[in-house]
Amino acid sequence: MIKDLFKLAQGREPWPWQLSGVEEIIANYERGKSVCLQSPTGGGKSKMMWALTNWATQNRMRAGILTNRNSLCTQLSKDMSEAGIDHGMVASQHRKKFDLSKAVQLMMVQSEIAQSKRRAPAQLDVLLVDEAHMFQSGKFRELVQYHKDNGAYVVQVSATPVGLFKTCSDIIIAGTNSELREHGAHVPCLVRAPSEIDCDKVKRTATGEFIIGDKTRTIWNQQIVGHVYDEWREVNPRQEPSIIFGPDCPSALWLAKEFENRGVRVAYVDSSCVYWDGQERRDPKGELREMIFDMVRNGEIPALFNRFVCREGLDFPNLRHVSLATPIGSLKSYVQTVGRLLRYSKETPDVVHLSDHGGNWRRHGSPNADRDWEVLFRITEQELYKKQKADEDNPDSENYKQTTCPECKRVRENGPRCPDPPFGCGHECTTRQKFVIQADGSLKTVTEKKLESKEAIRKRQSQRNWDSLFWPQRKGHARGLTFWSLRQIYNRRVGCFPPDNLKHMPKDWEKHGGEKILTCDKEHLRW
């Protein structure tokens, strides 16, 4: 039965995670709980929404899909028409399609909130919220609560559901990046970090995003443009479709013009204007923006510049390369941004490329990584940022499991050797490095730490744990214990016994293990 719902929405067999996700959501309907559906970018969330819409209409229920961007709304309407789903629209730019009598409604959240002042919101049995992470404001919550109070089953759909526990009872995971690669929906992403903007003194918001002022913007633009262009030409010599993300709108437009001065056909888009072929034009309705997106998909424009307009909800299946000419402080923004790149297409069947000039791979990890969305769903963005900030300052954290090869600039797992081609160059390096852009535009190699074997890391951690117990005893700040007793306490706290040859341990355990730590002669200990 579940497969039949997908056949009405698409011409091929659904992926396994699509089937299980829709099945769980339908089962949850009986329990009367609002849920969050998480699936990676490229995981087929739209098709799952179409299948749920078919399920609702087949059961004589009214369904609504809520979104909050004109570009997303236009694409969703196009996809729904191609899927054969007759629908009305509540959107200021699609007034001709306004028809609340239709069983399926596609609604812009801003239009629905504005019109609800003059009329009651659309009466729905099932409400699907697309890209739910993008709008969690008070007005949105009031709208969702209205539909809940009137008996609607609410499903919030997102690839990055950080903190959505506030409006959802539970989360349903439909697929991981690994599963998508295994089934051919994703392709591996190779990350390069050839240069990095110095962000040490840039302030950040409570959720981690960087606050980029005029002075910082001017310095960054002058420093980074040459590095971004040279990297773009090296990674993308055939000038296949690519997207470049800038620190803000003025900077992204400035970078676009610099590329154009170097002979590249470019376009720039934001929420109200566009730039291409040497002209800047107003575009409040987004019609020119949609035309530019089609030109990028057709390969007519090889370099598309933006701040974050292209971050969420847009499909560019033939995208070969993404360049991050900006730091991204929020995990949600990072995952959504790099997610534009991971989809399989005939033009990108094997591998895609990410050039990171903002040090984002060190903050947030690999684009290919599986993340624990069950945990991230239940914490706020502020709590997540505090954890990430602590990890950034801790050399033993997950953030330090990757490094950059000084020869090929590939980001790889920690270890002394870079992988062999095509995933690396085979170069050996014993230190973890980054390449920071200086005020004059030159690169400075910063050595962060020596790369260690797993055995060396375990021994260092064991030494730190032992010292945290040893020194209070040695300085007389705690009751006098013997080395054997302290060893037992170590086992209870850490879950295993420490190695017998750490510093500040007896050289001979049989002779001196029973002595008190406070009074044991230093000559009998390892130092």
Coordinates of C-alpha atoms in Angstrom, one line a residue:
M1 CA 0.0 0.0 0.0
I2 CA 2.8 2.4 0.9
K3 CA 4.5 1.8 -2.5
D4 CA 1.2 2.7 -4.3
L5 CA 1.3 6.1 -2.7
F6 CA 4.7 6.7 -4.2
K7 CA 3.7 5.5 -7.6
L8 CA 1.2 8.3 -7.7
A9 CA 4.0 10.8 -6.9
Q10 CA 6.9 9.5 -9.0
G11 CA 7.7 7.1 -11.7
R12 CA 10.2 4.9 -10.0
E13 CA 10.4 2.6 -7.0
P14 CA 10.8 4.6 -3.7
W15 CA 14.0 4.3 -1.7
P16 CA 13.9 2.1 1.5
W17 CA 14.1 5.1 3.9
Q18 CA 11.3 6.8 2.0
L19 CA 9.0 3.8 2.6
S20 CA 9.9 3.4 6.2
G21 CA 9.6 7.1 6.9
V22 CA 6.1 7.4 5.4
E23 CA 5.0 4.2 7.1
E24 CA 6.1 5.5 10.5
I25 CA 4.4 8.8 10.0
I26 CA 1.1 7.2 9.0
A27 CA 1.4 4.9 12.1
N28 CA 2.0 8.0 14.2
Y29 CA -1.2 9.5 12.9
E30 CA -3.2 6.9 15.0
R31 CA -1.4 8.1 18.1
G32 CA -2.3 11.7 17.5
K33 CA 1.2 13.1 18.0
S34 CA 2.8 15.9 15.9
V35 CA 6.2 14.6 14.6
C36 CA 9.4 15.7 12.9
L37 CA 10.5 13.9 9.7
Q38 CA 14.3 14.1 9.3
S39 CA 16.0 13.1 6.0
P40 CA 19.2 14.3 4.5
T41 CA 19.3 16.7 1.6
G42 CA 18.7 14.7 -1.5
G43 CA 16.8 12.0 0.5
G44 CA 13.5 12.6 -1.3
K45 CA 11.6 14.6 1.3
S46 CA 9.4 16.2 -1.4
K47 CA 8.4 12.7 -2.7
M48 CA 7.6 11.7 0.9
M49 CA 5.4 14.7 1.3
W50 CA 3.7 13.9 -2.0
A51 CA 3.0 10.3 -0.8
L52 CA 1.6 11.6 2.5
T53 CA -0.6 14.1 0.5
N54 CA -1.9 11.2 -1.6
W55 CA -2.5 9.2 1.6
A56 CA -4.5 12.1 3.0
T57 CA -6.7 12.7 -0.1
Q58 CA -7.3 9.0 -0.5
N59 CA -8.7 9.0 3.1
R60 CA -10.8 12.0 2.3
M61 CA -8.7 14.4 4.4
R62 CA -7.6 17.9 3.5
A63 CA -3.8 18.4 3.4
G64 CA -1.7 21.5 3.4
I65 CA 2.0 22.1 2.8
L66 CA 3.5 25.2 4.5
T67 CA 6.7 26.9 3.3
N68 CA 8.3 30.3 3.7
R69 CA 10.2 31.3 0.6
N70 CA 9.0 32.3 -2.8
S71 CA 11.6 30.2 -4.5
L72 CA 10.7 27.1 -2.5
C73 CA 7.0 27.8 -3.0
T74 CA 7.5 28.1 -6.8
Q75 CA 9.5 24.9 -6.9
L76 CA 7.1 22.9 -4.7
S77 CA 4.2 24.0 -7.0
K78 CA 6.1 22.9 -10.1
D79 CA 6.9 19.6 -8.5
M80 CA 3.3 19.0 -7.4
S81 CA 2.0 19.8 -10.8
E82 CA 4.5 17.3 -12.4
A83 CA 3.4 14.7 -9.8
G84 CA -0.2 15.2 -10.8
I85 CA -1.4 16.7 -7.5
D86 CA -4.1 19.3 -8.0
H87 CA -3.7 22.1 -5.5
G88 CA -4.7 25.6 -4.5
M89 CA -2.2 28.2 -3.3
V90 CA -2.1 30.8 -0.6
A91 CA 0.8 33.0 -1.7
S92 CA 0.9 36.7 -2.7
Q93 CA 2.7 35.9 -5.9
H94 CA 0.3 33.2 -7.0
R95 CA -3.1 34.9 -6.4
K96 CA -4.6 33.3 -9.6
K97 CA -4.2 29.9 -7.9
F98 CA -6.0 30.9 -4.7
D99 CA -8.7 28.3 -4.2
L100 CA -9.5 27.1 -0.6
S101 CA -12.0 24.5 -2.0
K102 CA -9.1 22.3 -3.2
A103 CA -8.3 19.3 -1.0
V104 CA -4.6 20.2 -1.2
Q105 CA -3.2 23.6 -0.3
L106 CA 0.3 25.0 -0.8
M107 CA 0.8 27.9 1.5
M108 CA 3.4 30.6 2.1
V109 CA 3.6 31.0 5.9
Q110 CA 3.7 34.8 5.6
S111 CA 0.6 34.9 3.3
E112 CA -1.3 32.5 5.6
I113 CA -0.5 34.5 8.7
A114 CA -1.4 37.8 7.0
Q115 CA -4.7 36.5 5.6
S116 CA -5.7 34.9 8.8
K117 CA -6.3 38.4 10.1
R118 CA -9.2 38.7 7.6
R119 CA -10.4 35.1 7.5
A120 CA -10.0 31.8 9.4
P121 CA -6.9 29.8 8.4
A122 CA -7.5 27.0 6.0
Q123 CA -9.2 24.0 7.6
L124 CA -6.8 21.1 7.4
D125 CA -6.6 17.5 8.6
V126 CA -2.9 17.1 7.8
L127 CA -0.3 19.9 7.8
L128 CA 3.1 19.3 6.3
V129 CA 5.7 22.0 7.2
D130 CA 8.5 22.0 4.6
E131 CA 12.0 23.2 5.8
A132 CA 10.6 23.5 9.3
H133 CA 13.9 24.6 10.8
M134 CA 13.7 27.9 8.9
F135 CA 10.7 29.3 10.8
Q136 CA 10.2 28.8 14.5
S137 CA 8.9 32.3 15.4
G138 CA 6.0 33.1 17.7
K139 CA 3.5 33.8 14.8
F140 CA 4.5 30.5 13.2
R141 CA 4.0 28.6 16.4
E142 CA 0.6 30.2 16.9
L143 CA -0.4 29.1 13.4
V144 CA 0.7 25.5 14.0
Q145 CA -1.0 25.5 17.4
Y146 CA -4.2 26.7 15.7
H147 CA -4.2 23.7 13.4
K148 CA -3.3 21.3 16.2
D149 CA -6.2 22.7 18.3
N150 CA -8.5 22.1 15.3
G151 CA -7.5 18.5 15.0
A152 CA -4.8 18.7 12.3
Y153 CA -1.9 16.1 12.3
V154 CA 1.3 18.2 12.0
V155 CA 4.4 16.8 10.4
Q156 CA 7.5 19.1 10.3
V157 CA 10.0 18.2 7.6
S158 CA 13.7 19.1 7.8
A159 CA 17.2 17.9 7.1
T160 CA 18.5 19.8 10.1
P161 CA 15.9 19.6 13.0
V162 CA 18.1 21.2 15.7
G163 CA 15.8 22.2 18.6
L164 CA 12.5 21.2 17.0
F165 CA 11.5 19.4 20.1
K166 CA 9.8 22.6 21.1
T167 CA 7.0 22.1 18.5
C168 CA 7.2 18.3 17.8
S169 CA 6.5 15.4 20.1
D170 CA 8.9 13.0 18.4
I171 CA 11.3 12.6 15.5
I172 CA 11.4 10.0 12.7
I173 CA 14.7 9.5 10.9
A174 CA 14.4 8.6 7.3
G175 CA 17.9 7.7 5.9
T176 CA 21.5 8.8 6.6
N177 CA 24.2 10.1 4.4
S178 CA 25.8 6.6 4.4
E179 CA 22.6 5.0 3.3
L180 CA 22.1 7.5 0.5
R181 CA 25.6 6.9 -0.8
E182 CA 25.1 3.1 -0.6
H183 CA 22.0 3.3 -2.7
G184 CA 23.4 5.9 -5.2
A185 CA 21.3 8.9 -4.1
H186 CA 24.5 10.7 -2.8
V187 CA 28.0 10.8 -4.1
P188 CA 31.1 11.3 -2.0
C189 CA 32.3 14.9 -1.5
L190 CA 36.0 15.6 -1.5
V191 CA 36.9 18.6 0.7
R192 CA 39.8 21.0 0.2
A193 CA 40.9 23.7 2.6
P194 CA 43.6 25.6 0.6
S195 CA 43.2 28.8 2.7
E196 CA 41.3 30.0 5.7
I197 CA 39.9 33.3 6.8
D198 CA 41.2 34.4 10.3
C199 CA 38.0 34.4 12.4
D200 CA 39.6 34.4 15.9
K201 CA 38.5 38.0 16.7
V202 CA 35.1 38.0 14.9
K203 CA 32.2 38.1 17.3
R204 CA 29.4 35.5 17.1
T205 CA 25.7 35.4 18.1
A206 CA 24.2 33.2 20.7
T207 CA 23.6 30.5 18.1
G208 CA 27.1 30.6 16.7
E209 CA 26.7 32.7 13.6
F210 CA 29.5 35.2 12.8
I211 CA 28.8 38.9 13.1
I212 CA 30.5 40.4 10.0
G213 CA 30.9 44.2 10.2
D214 CA 32.0 46.6 7.4
K215 CA 35.7 46.6 8.4
T216 CA 35.9 42.8 8.6
R217 CA 34.1 42.5 5.3
T218 CA 36.4 44.9 3.5
I219 CA 39.6 43.1 4.8
W220 CA 38.2 39.7 3.9
N221 CA 37.2 40.6 0.4
Q222 CA 40.6 42.0 -0.4
Q223 CA 42.4 39.1 1.1
I224 CA 40.4 36.2 -0.2
V225 CA 39.3 37.0 -3.7
G226 CA 42.6 35.7 -5.3
H227 CA 42.5 32.5 -3.3
V228 CA 38.9 31.8 -4.1
Y229 CA 39.4 32.3 -7.8
D230 CA 42.6 30.3 -8.1
E231 CA 41.0 27.4 -6.2
W232 CA 37.9 27.6 -8.4
R233 CA 40.0 27.3 -11.5
E234 CA 42.1 24.5 -10.1
V235 CA 39.2 22.3 -8.9
N236 CA 36.8 23.2 -11.7
P237 CA 39.0 23.7 -14.8
R238 CA 36.1 22.9 -17.2
Q239 CA 33.9 25.5 -15.6
E240 CA 31.1 23.2 -14.7
P241 CA 28.1 24.5 -12.6
S242 CA 29.3 25.8 -9.2
I243 CA 27.9 27.9 -6.4
I244 CA 30.0 30.4 -4.3
F245 CA 28.7 31.5 -0.9
G246 CA 30.0 34.9 0.3
P247 CA 30.1 36.4 3.8
D248 CA 27.2 38.7 3.1
C249 CA 25.3 40.1 0.1
P250 CA 27.6 43.0 -0.8
S251 CA 30.7 40.7 -0.5
A252 CA 29.1 38.0 -2.7
L253 CA 28.2 40.6 -5.4
W254 CA 31.7 42.0 -5.2
L255 CA 33.3 38.6 -5.6
A256 CA 31.0 37.9 -8.6
K257 CA 32.2 41.1 -10.3
E258 CA 35.9 40.2 -9.6
F259 CA 35.3 36.8 -11.2
E260 CA 33.7 38.5 -14.2
N261 CA 36.7 40.8 -14.6
R262 CA 38.7 37.6 -15.0
G263 CA 36.6 36.4 -17.9
V264 CA 34.1 34.1 -16.1
R265 CA 30.4 34.4 -16.9
V266 CA 28.8 34.8 -13.5
A267 CA 25.5 35.6 -11.8
Y268 CA 24.5 36.8 -8.4
V269 CA 21.2 36.4 -6.6
D270 CA 19.6 37.7 -3.4
S271 CA 16.1 38.1 -2.2
S272 CA 15.4 41.3 -4.1
C273 CA 17.9 41.7 -6.9
V274 CA 20.1 39.8 -9.4
Y275 CA 23.2 40.5 -11.3
W276 CA 24.3 38.8 -14.5
D277 CA 26.0 39.8 -17.8
G278 CA 27.2 43.0 -16.3
Q279 CA 23.9 44.4 -15.2
E280 CA 22.3 44.6 -11.7
R281 CA 18.4 44.4 -11.8
R282 CA 15.6 44.6 -9.3
D283 CA 13.8 41.3 -8.9
P284 CA 11.2 41.5 -6.1
K285 CA 9.0 38.7 -7.5
G286 CA 11.9 36.3 -8.1
E287 CA 11.2 35.7 -11.7
L288 CA 14.7 36.6 -12.9
R289 CA 16.2 34.6 -10.1
E290 CA 14.3 31.5 -11.3
M291 CA 15.6 32.1 -14.8
I292 CA 19.2 32.3 -13.6
F293 CA 18.7 29.1 -11.6
D294 CA 17.6 27.4 -14.9
M295 CA 20.6 28.8 -16.7
V296 CA 22.9 27.4 -14.0
R297 CA 21.2 24.0 -14.3
N298 CA 21.6 24.1 -18.1
G299 CA 25.3 24.9 -17.7
E300 CA 25.1 28.4 -19.3
I301 CA 26.4 30.1 -16.1
P302 CA 29.3 28.3 -14.5
A303 CA 29.6 30.4 -11.3
L304 CA 26.5 31.4 -9.2
F305 CA 27.2 33.8 -6.2
N306 CA 25.0 34.4 -3.3
R307 CA 24.9 34.8 0.5
F308 CA 22.4 32.1 1.6
V309 CA 19.5 32.3 -1.0
C310 CA 20.8 29.0 -2.4
R311 CA 21.3 27.4 0.9
E312 CA 18.0 25.5 1.4
G313 CA 15.3 23.8 -0.6
L314 CA 16.7 24.3 -4.1
D315 CA 17.8 21.4 -6.4
F316 CA 20.9 21.7 -8.6
P317 CA 21.5 18.1 -9.6
N318 CA 24.4 18.8 -11.9
L319 CA 26.3 20.8 -9.4
R320 CA 30.0 19.9 -9.4
H321 CA 31.6 22.4 -7.0
V322 CA 30.7 24.5 -4.0
S323 CA 33.0 27.2 -2.6
L324 CA 32.6 28.5 0.9
A325 CA 34.2 32.0 0.9
T326 CA 32.8 32.6 4.3
P327 CA 32.8 31.1 7.8
I328 CA 29.5 29.4 8.9
G329 CA 28.9 29.3 12.6
S330 CA 25.7 27.3 12.7
L331 CA 25.6 23.6 12.1
K332 CA 22.2 23.9 10.5
S333 CA 23.4 26.4 8.0
Y334 CA 26.5 24.4 7.2
V335 CA 24.6 21.1 6.6
Q336 CA 22.0 22.8 4.5
T337 CA 24.7 24.6 2.4
V338 CA 26.9 21.7 1.7
G339 CA 23.8 19.5 1.1
R340 CA 23.3 21.3 -2.2
L341 CA 26.3 19.4 -3.5
L342 CA 25.8 15.8 -2.4
R343 CA 23.1 14.6 -4.8
Y344 CA 23.8 12.1 -7.5
S345 CA 23.3 13.1 -11.1
K346 CA 24.5 11.9 -14.5
E347 CA 26.8 14.8 -14.7
T348 CA 28.3 14.0 -11.2
P349 CA 28.2 10.2 -11.0
D350 CA 31.4 9.7 -9.0
V351 CA 32.5 12.6 -6.8
V352 CA 31.9 16.3 -6.1
H353 CA 34.1 19.0 -4.6
L354 CA 33.9 21.4 -1.7
S355 CA 36.4 24.2 -1.3
D356 CA 36.3 25.6 2.2
H357 CA 37.9 29.0 2.8
G358 CA 36.2 29.5 6.2
G359 CA 37.5 26.7 8.3
N360 CA 34.0 25.2 8.5
W361 CA 35.1 21.6 8.1
R362 CA 37.0 22.0 11.5
R363 CA 33.8 23.4 13.2
H364 CA 31.2 21.0 11.8
G365 CA 33.0 18.0 10.3
S366 CA 32.7 16.3 6.9
P367 CA 29.8 16.9 4.6
N368 CA 29.7 13.1 4.2
A369 CA 29.3 12.4 8.0
D370 CA 26.3 10.8 9.6
R371 CA 25.0 13.0 12.5
D372 CA 23.0 12.0 15.6
W373 CA 19.8 13.9 14.8
E374 CA 18.0 12.2 17.6
V375 CA 20.3 14.1 20.0
L376 CA 20.4 17.3 18.0
F377 CA 16.6 17.4 17.8
R378 CA 16.4 17.6 21.6
I379 CA 18.8 20.5 22.2
T380 CA 18.6 24.2 21.4
E381 CA 20.9 26.0 19.0
Q382 CA 22.4 27.9 21.9
E383 CA 23.2 24.7 23.7
L384 CA 24.7 23.2 20.6
Y385 CA 26.9 26.3 20.1
K386 CA 28.2 26.1 23.6
K387 CA 29.2 22.5 23.0
Q388 CA 30.8 23.3 19.7
K389 CA 32.8 26.2 21.2
A390 CA 34.1 23.9 23.9
D391 CA 35.1 21.3 21.2
E392 CA 36.9 23.9 19.1
D393 CA 39.1 24.7 22.1
N394 CA 39.8 21.0 22.9
P395 CA 42.5 19.2 20.9
D396 CA 41.0 15.9 22.0
S397 CA 37.5 16.5 20.7
E398 CA 35.8 15.1 17.6
N399 CA 36.7 18.3 15.7
Y400 CA 40.3 17.3 15.7
K401 CA 39.7 14.0 14.0
Q402 CA 40.4 15.6 10.6
T403 CA 43.4 17.5 9.2
T404 CA 44.6 19.1 6.0
C405 CA 47.3 17.7 3.8
P406 CA 50.0 20.5 3.2
E407 CA 50.6 19.2 -0.3
C408 CA 47.2 18.6 -2.0
K409 CA 45.1 20.6 0.6
R410 CA 42.7 17.7 1.0
V411 CA 40.8 17.4 4.3
R412 CA 41.2 13.8 5.6
E413 CA 41.0 11.8 8.8
N414 CA 43.9 12.4 11.2
G415 CA 47.0 10.3 10.7
P416 CA 50.5 10.8 9.3
R417 CA 49.7 9.8 5.7
C418 CA 47.3 11.3 3.1
P419 CA 45.2 8.7 1.1
D420 CA 46.4 7.7 -2.3
P421 CA 44.9 9.3 -5.5
P422 CA 42.2 10.1 -6.4
F423 CA 41.2 10.8 -2.8
G424 CA 44.6 12.3 -1.8
C425 CA 48.2 12.4 -2.8
G426 CA 49.9 9.9 -0.5
H427 CA 52.0 12.6 1.2
E428 CA 53.2 12.0 4.8
C429 CA 53.0 14.7 7.4
T430 CA 53.4 14.5 11.2
T431 CA 51.7 17.7 12.2
R432 CA 48.1 19.1 12.0
Q433 CA 48.1 22.3 10.0
K434 CA 45.9 25.1 8.7
F435 CA 46.7 27.8 6.2
V436 CA 45.5 31.3 7.4
I437 CA 45.2 34.2 5.0
Q438 CA 47.2 37.2 6.2
A439 CA 46.5 40.9 5.9
D440 CA 48.5 41.2 2.7
G441 CA 46.8 38.1 1.2
S442 CA 49.7 35.7 1.7
L443 CA 49.2 32.4 3.5
K444 CA 50.7 31.5 6.9
T445 CA 51.0 27.9 7.8
V446 CA 49.8 27.4 11.4
T447 CA 50.8 24.1 13.1
E448 CA 48.1 23.2 15.6
K449 CA 49.3 19.9 17.0
K450 CA 51.4 16.8 16.3
L451 CA 49.5 14.0 14.7
E452 CA 49.6 11.0 17.0
S453 CA 48.8 7.3 16.8
K454 CA 45.7 6.0 18.6
E455 CA 47.9 4.3 21.1
A456 CA 49.7 7.6 21.9
I457 CA 46.3 9.4 22.3
R458 CA 45.0 6.7 24.7
K459 CA 48.2 6.9 26.8
R460 CA 47.9 10.7 27.0
Q461 CA 44.3 10.5 28.1
S462 CA 45.2 7.9 30.7
Q463 CA 47.9 10.1 32.1
R464 CA 45.5 13.0 32.4
N465 CA 43.0 10.9 34.2
W466 CA 45.6 9.5 36.6
D467 CA 47.1 12.9 37.4
S468 CA 43.6 14.2 38.2
L469 CA 43.5 11.6 41.0
F470 CA 47.2 11.6 42.0
W471 CA 47.9 15.3 42.7
P472 CA 45.1 15.9 45.3
Q473 CA 46.6 12.9 47.2
R474 CA 50.2 14.0 46.7
K475 CA 49.5 17.6 47.9
G476 CA 47.6 16.4 51.0
H477 CA 44.3 17.8 49.8
A478 CA 42.5 14.5 50.2
R479 CA 42.6 11.6 52.6
G480 CA 45.8 9.5 52.4
L481 CA 45.4 6.6 50.0
T482 CA 47.8 4.0 48.7
F483 CA 48.6 3.6 45.0
W484 CA 46.6 0.3 44.9
S485 CA 43.6 2.1 46.3
L486 CA 43.9 4.9 43.8
R487 CA 44.1 2.4 41.0
Q488 CA 40.8 0.9 42.1
I489 CA 39.2 4.4 42.1
Y490 CA 40.5 5.0 38.6
N491 CA 38.8 1.8 37.5
R492 CA 35.5 2.9 39.0
R493 CA 35.6 6.3 37.4
V494 CA 37.1 5.5 33.9
G495 CA 35.8 2.0 33.5
C496 CA 39.2 0.3 33.1
F497 CA 42.5 0.0 35.0
P498 CA 45.3 2.4 34.0
P499 CA 48.5 1.3 32.4
D500 CA 51.1 0.4 35.0
N501 CA 53.9 2.6 33.5
L502 CA 52.4 6.1 33.6
K503 CA 54.2 9.0 35.2
H504 CA 53.6 9.5 39.0
M505 CA 53.3 5.7 39.4
P506 CA 55.6 3.4 41.4
K507 CA 58.5 2.0 39.4
D508 CA 58.0 -1.3 41.3
W509 CA 54.3 -1.9 42.1
E510 CA 55.1 -5.0 44.3
K511 CA 57.4 -3.0 46.6
H512 CA 55.7 0.4 46.7
G513 CA 52.2 0.0 45.5
G514 CA 51.0 -0.3 49.1
E515 CA 52.7 2.9 50.2
K516 CA 50.7 6.1 50.8
I517 CA 50.9 8.5 47.9
L518 CA 51.5 11.5 50.2
T519 CA 54.6 10.0 51.9
C520 CA 56.1 7.8 49.1
D521 CA 59.7 8.8 48.3
K522 CA 59.9 10.6 44.9
E523 CA 62.8 8.3 43.9
H524 CA 60.4 5.3 43.9
L525 CA 58.1 7.0 41.3
R526 CA 58.2 7.5 37.6
W527 CA 58.7 11.2 36.7

